[in-house]
Short mmCIF file of C-alpha atoms and ligand atoms in Angstrom, two decimals:
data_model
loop_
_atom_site.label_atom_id
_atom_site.label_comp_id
_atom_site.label_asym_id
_atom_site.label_seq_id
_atom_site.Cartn_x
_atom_site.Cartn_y
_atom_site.Cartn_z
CA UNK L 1 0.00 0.00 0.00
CA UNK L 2 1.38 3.28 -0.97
CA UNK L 3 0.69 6.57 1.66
CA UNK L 4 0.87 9.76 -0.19
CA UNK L 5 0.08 13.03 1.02
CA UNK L 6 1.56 15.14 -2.04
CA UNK L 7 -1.21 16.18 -4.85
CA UNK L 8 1.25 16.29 -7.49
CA UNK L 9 2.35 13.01 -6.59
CA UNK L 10 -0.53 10.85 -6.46
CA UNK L 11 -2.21 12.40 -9.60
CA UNK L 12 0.67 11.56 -11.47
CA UNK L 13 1.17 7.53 -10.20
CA UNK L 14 -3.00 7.48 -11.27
CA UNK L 15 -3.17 9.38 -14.19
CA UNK L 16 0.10 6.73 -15.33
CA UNK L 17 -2.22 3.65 -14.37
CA UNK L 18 -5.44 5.09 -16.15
CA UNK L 19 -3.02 5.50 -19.28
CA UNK L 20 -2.35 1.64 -19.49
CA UNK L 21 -5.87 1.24 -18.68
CA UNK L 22 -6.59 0.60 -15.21
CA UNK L 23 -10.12 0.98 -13.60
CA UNK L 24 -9.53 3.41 -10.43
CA UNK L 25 -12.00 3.31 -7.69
CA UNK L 26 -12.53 6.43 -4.65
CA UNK L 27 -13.05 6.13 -1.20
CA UNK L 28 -12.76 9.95 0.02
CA UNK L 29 -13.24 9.58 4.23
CA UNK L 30 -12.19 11.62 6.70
CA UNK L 31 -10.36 9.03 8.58
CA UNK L 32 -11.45 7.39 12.16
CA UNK L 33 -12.00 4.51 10.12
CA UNK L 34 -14.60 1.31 10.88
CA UNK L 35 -16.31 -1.39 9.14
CA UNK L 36 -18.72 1.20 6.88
CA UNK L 37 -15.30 2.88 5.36
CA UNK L 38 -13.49 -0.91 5.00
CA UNK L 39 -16.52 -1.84 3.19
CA UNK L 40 -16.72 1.04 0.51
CA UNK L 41 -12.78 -0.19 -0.07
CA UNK L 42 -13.76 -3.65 -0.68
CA UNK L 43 -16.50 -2.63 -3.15
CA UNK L 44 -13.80 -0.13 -4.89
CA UNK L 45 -11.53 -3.69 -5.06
CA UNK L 46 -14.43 -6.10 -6.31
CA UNK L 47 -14.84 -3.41 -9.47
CA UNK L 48 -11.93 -2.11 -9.58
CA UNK L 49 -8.19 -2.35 -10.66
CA UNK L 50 -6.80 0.08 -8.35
CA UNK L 51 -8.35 0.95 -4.82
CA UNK L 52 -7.55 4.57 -3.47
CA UNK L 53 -8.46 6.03 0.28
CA UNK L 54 -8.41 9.18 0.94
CA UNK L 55 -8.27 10.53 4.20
CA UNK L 56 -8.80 14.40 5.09
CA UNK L 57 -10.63 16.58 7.84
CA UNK L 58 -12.16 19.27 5.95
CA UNK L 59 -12.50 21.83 7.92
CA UNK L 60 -14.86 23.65 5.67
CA UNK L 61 -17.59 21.16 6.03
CA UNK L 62 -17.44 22.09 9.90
CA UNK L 63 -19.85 24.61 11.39
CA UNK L 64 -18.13 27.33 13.49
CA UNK L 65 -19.69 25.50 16.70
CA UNK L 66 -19.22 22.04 15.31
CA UNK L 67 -16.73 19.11 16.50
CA UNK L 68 -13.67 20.03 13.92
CA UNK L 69 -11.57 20.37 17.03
CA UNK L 70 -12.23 17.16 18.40
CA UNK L 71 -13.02 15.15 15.94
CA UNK L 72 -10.95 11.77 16.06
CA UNK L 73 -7.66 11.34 13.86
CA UNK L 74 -6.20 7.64 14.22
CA UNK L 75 -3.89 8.11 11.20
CA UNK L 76 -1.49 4.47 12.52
CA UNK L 77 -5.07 2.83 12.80
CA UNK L 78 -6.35 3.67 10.10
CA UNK L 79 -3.20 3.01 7.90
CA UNK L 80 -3.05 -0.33 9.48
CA UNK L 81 -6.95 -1.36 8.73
CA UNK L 82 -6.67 -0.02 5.18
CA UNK L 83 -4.00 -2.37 4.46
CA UNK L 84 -5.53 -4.97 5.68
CA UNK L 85 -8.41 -5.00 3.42
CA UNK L 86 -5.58 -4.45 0.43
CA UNK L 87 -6.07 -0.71 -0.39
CA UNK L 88 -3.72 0.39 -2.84
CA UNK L 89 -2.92 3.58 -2.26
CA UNK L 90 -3.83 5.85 0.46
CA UNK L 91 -3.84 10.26 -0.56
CA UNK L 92 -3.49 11.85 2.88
CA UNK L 93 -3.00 15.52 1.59
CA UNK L 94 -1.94 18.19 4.00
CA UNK L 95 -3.62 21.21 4.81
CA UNK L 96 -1.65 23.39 2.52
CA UNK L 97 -2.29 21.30 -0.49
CA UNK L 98 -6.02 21.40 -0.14
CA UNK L 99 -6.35 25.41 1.49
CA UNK L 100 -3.68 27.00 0.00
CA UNK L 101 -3.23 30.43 1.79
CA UNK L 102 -5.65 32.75 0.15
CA UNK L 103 -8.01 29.63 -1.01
CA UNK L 104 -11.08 31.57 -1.51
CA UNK L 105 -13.18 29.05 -4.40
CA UNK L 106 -15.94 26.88 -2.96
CA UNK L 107 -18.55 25.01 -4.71
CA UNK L 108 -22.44 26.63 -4.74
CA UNK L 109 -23.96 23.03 -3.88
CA UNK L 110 -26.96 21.53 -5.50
CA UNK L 111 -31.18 22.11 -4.71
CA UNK L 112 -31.04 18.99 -3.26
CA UNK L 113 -28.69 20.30 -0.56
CA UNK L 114 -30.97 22.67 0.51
CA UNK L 115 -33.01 21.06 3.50
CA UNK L 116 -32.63 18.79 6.35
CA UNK L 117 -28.29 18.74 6.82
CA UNK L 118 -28.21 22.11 4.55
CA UNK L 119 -30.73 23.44 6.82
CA UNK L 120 -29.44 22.34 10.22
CA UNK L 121 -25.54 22.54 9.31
CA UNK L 122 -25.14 26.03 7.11
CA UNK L 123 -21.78 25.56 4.88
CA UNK L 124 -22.12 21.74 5.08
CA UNK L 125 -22.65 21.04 1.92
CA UNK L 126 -20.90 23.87 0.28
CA UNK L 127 -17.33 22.33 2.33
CA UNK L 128 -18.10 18.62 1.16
CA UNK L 129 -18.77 19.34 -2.44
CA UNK L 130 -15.81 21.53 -2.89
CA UNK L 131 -13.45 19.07 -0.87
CA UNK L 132 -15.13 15.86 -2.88
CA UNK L 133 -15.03 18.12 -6.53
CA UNK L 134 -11.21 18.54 -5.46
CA UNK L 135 -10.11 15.28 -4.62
CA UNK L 136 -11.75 13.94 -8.05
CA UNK L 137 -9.63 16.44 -9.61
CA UNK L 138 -6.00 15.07 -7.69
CA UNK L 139 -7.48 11.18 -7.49
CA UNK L 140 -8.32 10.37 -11.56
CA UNK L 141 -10.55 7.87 -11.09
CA UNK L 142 -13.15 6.06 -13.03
CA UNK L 143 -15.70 5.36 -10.15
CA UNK L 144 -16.23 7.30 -6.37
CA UNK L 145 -17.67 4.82 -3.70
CA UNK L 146 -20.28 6.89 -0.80
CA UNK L 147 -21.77 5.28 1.98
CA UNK L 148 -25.69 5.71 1.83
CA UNK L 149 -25.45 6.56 5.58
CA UNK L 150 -25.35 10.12 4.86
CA UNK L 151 -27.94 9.83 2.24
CA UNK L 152 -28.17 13.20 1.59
CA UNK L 153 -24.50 13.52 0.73
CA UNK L 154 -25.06 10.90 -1.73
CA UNK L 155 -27.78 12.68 -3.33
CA UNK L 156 -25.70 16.18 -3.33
CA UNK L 157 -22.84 14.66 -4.87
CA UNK L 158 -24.91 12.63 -7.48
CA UNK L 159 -26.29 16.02 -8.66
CA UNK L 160 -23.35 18.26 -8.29
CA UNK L 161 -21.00 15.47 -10.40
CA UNK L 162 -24.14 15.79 -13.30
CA UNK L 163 -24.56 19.27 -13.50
CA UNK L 164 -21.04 19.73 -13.83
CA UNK L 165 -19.94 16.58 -15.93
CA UNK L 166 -17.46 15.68 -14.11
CA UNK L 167 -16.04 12.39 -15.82
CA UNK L 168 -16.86 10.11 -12.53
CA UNK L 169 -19.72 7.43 -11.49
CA UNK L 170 -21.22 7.31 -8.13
CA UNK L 171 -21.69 4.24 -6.49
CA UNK L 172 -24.12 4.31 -3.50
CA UNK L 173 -23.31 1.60 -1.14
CA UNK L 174 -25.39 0.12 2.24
CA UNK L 175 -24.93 1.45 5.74
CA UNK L 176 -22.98 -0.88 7.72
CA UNK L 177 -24.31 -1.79 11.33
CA UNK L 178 -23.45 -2.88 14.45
CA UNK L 179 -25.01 -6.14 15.18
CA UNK L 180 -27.77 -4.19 17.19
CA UNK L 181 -28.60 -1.81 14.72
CA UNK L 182 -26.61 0.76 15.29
CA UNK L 183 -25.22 2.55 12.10
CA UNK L 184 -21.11 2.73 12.11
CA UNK L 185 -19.78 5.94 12.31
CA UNK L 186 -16.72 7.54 13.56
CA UNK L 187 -18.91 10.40 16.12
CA UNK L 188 -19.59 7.01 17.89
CA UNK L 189 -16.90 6.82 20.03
CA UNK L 190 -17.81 9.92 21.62
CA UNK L 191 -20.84 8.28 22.76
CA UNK L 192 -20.75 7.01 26.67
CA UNK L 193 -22.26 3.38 27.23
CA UNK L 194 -25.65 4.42 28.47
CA UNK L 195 -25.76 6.99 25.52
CA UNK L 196 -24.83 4.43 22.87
CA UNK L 197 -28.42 2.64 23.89
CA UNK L 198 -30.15 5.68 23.85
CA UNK L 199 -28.64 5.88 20.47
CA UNK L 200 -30.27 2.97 19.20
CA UNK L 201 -33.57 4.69 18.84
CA UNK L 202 -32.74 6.10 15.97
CA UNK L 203 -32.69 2.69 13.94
CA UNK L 204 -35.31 1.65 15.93
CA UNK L 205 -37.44 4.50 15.11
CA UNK L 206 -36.78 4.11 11.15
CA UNK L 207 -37.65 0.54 11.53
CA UNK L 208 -40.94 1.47 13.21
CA UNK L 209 -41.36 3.88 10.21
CA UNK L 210 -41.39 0.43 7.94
CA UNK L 211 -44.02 -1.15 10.08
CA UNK L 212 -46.22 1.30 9.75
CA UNK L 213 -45.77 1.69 6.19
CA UNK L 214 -46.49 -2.24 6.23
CA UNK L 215 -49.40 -1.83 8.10
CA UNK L 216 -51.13 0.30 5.59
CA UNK L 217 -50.31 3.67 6.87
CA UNK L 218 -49.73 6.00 3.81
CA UNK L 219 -49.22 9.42 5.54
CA UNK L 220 -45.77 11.05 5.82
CA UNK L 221 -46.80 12.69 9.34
CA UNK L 222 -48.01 9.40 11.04
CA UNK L 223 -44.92 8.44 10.46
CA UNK L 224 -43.20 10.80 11.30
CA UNK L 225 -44.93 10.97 14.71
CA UNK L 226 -44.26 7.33 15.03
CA UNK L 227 -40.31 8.12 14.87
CA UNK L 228 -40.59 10.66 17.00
CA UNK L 229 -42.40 8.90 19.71
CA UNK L 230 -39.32 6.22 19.17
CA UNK L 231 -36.91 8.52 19.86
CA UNK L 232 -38.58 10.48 22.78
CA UNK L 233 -39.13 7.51 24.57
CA UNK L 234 -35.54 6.81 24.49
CA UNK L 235 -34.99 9.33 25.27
CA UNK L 236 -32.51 11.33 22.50
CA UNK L 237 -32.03 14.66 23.79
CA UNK L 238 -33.08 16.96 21.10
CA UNK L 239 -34.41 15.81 17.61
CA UNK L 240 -33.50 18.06 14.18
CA UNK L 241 -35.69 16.00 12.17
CA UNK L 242 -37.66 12.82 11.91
CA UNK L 243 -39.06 13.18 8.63
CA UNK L 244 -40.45 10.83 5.12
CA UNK L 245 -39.29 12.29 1.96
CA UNK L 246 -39.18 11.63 -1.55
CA UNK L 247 -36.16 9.85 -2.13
CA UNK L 248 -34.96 11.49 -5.08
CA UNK L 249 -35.57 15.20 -4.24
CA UNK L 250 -35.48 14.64 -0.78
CA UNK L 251 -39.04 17.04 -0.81
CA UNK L 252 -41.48 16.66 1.89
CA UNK L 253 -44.32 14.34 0.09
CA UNK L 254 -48.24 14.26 0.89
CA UNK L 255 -48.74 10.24 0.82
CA UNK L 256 -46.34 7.27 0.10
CA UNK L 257 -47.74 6.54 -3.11
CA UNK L 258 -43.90 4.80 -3.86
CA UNK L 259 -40.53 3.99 -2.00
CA UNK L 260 -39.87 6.69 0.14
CA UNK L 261 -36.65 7.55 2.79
CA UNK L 262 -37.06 8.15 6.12
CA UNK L 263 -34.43 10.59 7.53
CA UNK L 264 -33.08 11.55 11.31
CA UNK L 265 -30.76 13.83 12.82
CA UNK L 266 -31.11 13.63 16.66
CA UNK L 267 -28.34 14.56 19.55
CA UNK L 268 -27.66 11.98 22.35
CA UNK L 269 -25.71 13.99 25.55
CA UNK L 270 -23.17 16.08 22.72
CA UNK L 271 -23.13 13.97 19.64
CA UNK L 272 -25.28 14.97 16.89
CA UNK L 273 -25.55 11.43 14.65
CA UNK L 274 -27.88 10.80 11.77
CA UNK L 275 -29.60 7.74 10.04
CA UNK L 276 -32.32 6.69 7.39
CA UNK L 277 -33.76 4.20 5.92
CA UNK L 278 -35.29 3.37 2.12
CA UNK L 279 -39.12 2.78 2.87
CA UNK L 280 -40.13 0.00 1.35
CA UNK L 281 -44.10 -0.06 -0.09
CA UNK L 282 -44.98 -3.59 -0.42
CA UNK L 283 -48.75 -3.34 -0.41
P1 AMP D 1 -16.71 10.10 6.72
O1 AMP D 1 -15.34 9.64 7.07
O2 AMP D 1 -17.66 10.12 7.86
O3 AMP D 1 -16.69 11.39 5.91
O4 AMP D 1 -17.31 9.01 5.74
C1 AMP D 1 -16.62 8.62 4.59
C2 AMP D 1 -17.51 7.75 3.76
O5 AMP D 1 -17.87 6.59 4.51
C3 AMP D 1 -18.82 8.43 3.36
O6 AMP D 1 -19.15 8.07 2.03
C4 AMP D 1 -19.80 7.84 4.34
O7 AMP D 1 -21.12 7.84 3.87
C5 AMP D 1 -19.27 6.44 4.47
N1 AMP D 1 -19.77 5.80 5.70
C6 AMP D 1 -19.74 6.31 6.96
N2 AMP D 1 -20.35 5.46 7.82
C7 AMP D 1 -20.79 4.41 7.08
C8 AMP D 1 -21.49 3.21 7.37
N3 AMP D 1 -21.89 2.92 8.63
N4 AMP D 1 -21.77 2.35 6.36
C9 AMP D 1 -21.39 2.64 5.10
N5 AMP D 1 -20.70 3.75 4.75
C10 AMP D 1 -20.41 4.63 5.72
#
């Protein structure tokens, strides 16, 4: 596995193997690695020639009063873990290659990113798609691999790579859990024991969400009031949204007529996490 944090570097060992005709899959992460990241590798290695990692905090996905400070950074870790699923290369770009002093271009992000993250995290969006747009500029690859656990990211990439034409495919890939439910991410480790099962009401709530779908309940709100009652009971300590959407514009809808997505953002003690789930009409 090869580290490398310089731009000039990496682009040119890719753009050589895209020459001779390699496939080159994306993982872009921001480090604190589990399972969910190791599995986005291993689909970049089942379709791919060439696996590359990247890890980076972007600070200018970060909200002023956000965890930038304290999110985690396991660099030997995660080094370690990507080699053992057989990543080829790893980009781990410094600051000054990504925010050169006087870096003042972002990316205007898509509709889509309008609501629900857009709306609770101002900036969000507008840091991820310019950090994402750049590292598809330094990593030439073929194919970008997302986990749908931040759905909406998904979506706002999706749109932003179309409406520019960037020369890249999105893969969309499952949310890995913990064997209880829980969907992997790296905020969980700030979570205390007692908070981590409060925590669980968030998958439990989106799983209530199917059962009432199942049992013939068509409106957006009753379900939405059955997630929240989930999550209250738990109790999470504050709720941004519980909501059923449309899954392609992510639009409030007035009946589940099709598939749908359920989506949550709730904070248990400091940590803000976030799930969903594809609503499933069966009947
Ligand atoms: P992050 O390091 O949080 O920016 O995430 C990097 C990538 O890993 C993003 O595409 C995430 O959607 C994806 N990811 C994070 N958690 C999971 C998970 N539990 N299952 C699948 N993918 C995930």
């Amino acid at each position: 596995m090869d580290v490398i944090s310089n731009p000039l570097t990496i682009f040119s060992q890719l753009d050589y193997l895209r020459r001779e005709g390699k496939r080159i899959g994306i993982v872009p992460t921001m480090g604190a690695l589990h399972e969910g990241h190791l599995s986005l590798v291993r689909h970049a290695k089942q379709a791919c020639d060439i696996s590359v990692a990247t890890i980076f905090v972007n600070p200018s996905q970060f909200g002023p009063n956000e965890d930038y400070q304290r999110y985690p950074r396991t660099l030997e870790s995660d080094l370690q873990a990507l080699d053992s699923v057989g990543c080829d290369f790893v980009f781990t770009p410094t600051m000054e290659a990504i925010y050169p002093s006087g870096y003042s271009t972002y990316v205007e992000p898509p509709r889509v990113a309008e609501r629900w993250e857009g709306a609770y995290r101002p900036g969000h969006f507008r840091g991820v798609a310019t950090i994402v747009l750049k590292l598809f500029m330094l990593v030439p690859a073929q194919v970008a691999y997302f986990g749908r656990k931040d759905y909406q990211q998904v979506a706002v990439i999706s749109a932003m790579v179309r409406d520019l034409g960037v020369p890249i495919r999105i893969e969309a890939c499952e949310t890995i859990r913990d064997p209880d439910g829980l969907a992997m991410s790296s905020r969980n480790r700030y979570l205390s024991e007692s908070e981590r099962v409060r925590a669980l009401s968030l998958s439990h709530a989106l799983h209530r969400a199917q059962m009432m779908l199942d049992a013939g309940h068509r409106s957006p709100s009753e379900l939405e009031q059955g997630m929240r009652d989930v999550l209250l009971s738990a109790p999470v300590d504050s709720i941004d949204y519980a909501v059923v959407v449309d899954p392609e514009t992510l639009d409030p809808i007035e009946s589940i007529q099709r598939d749908a997505v359920a989506l949550i953002a709730a904070r248990v003690g400091t940590t803000r996490l976030i799930d969903n789930r594809t609503l499933v009409r069966r009947t």
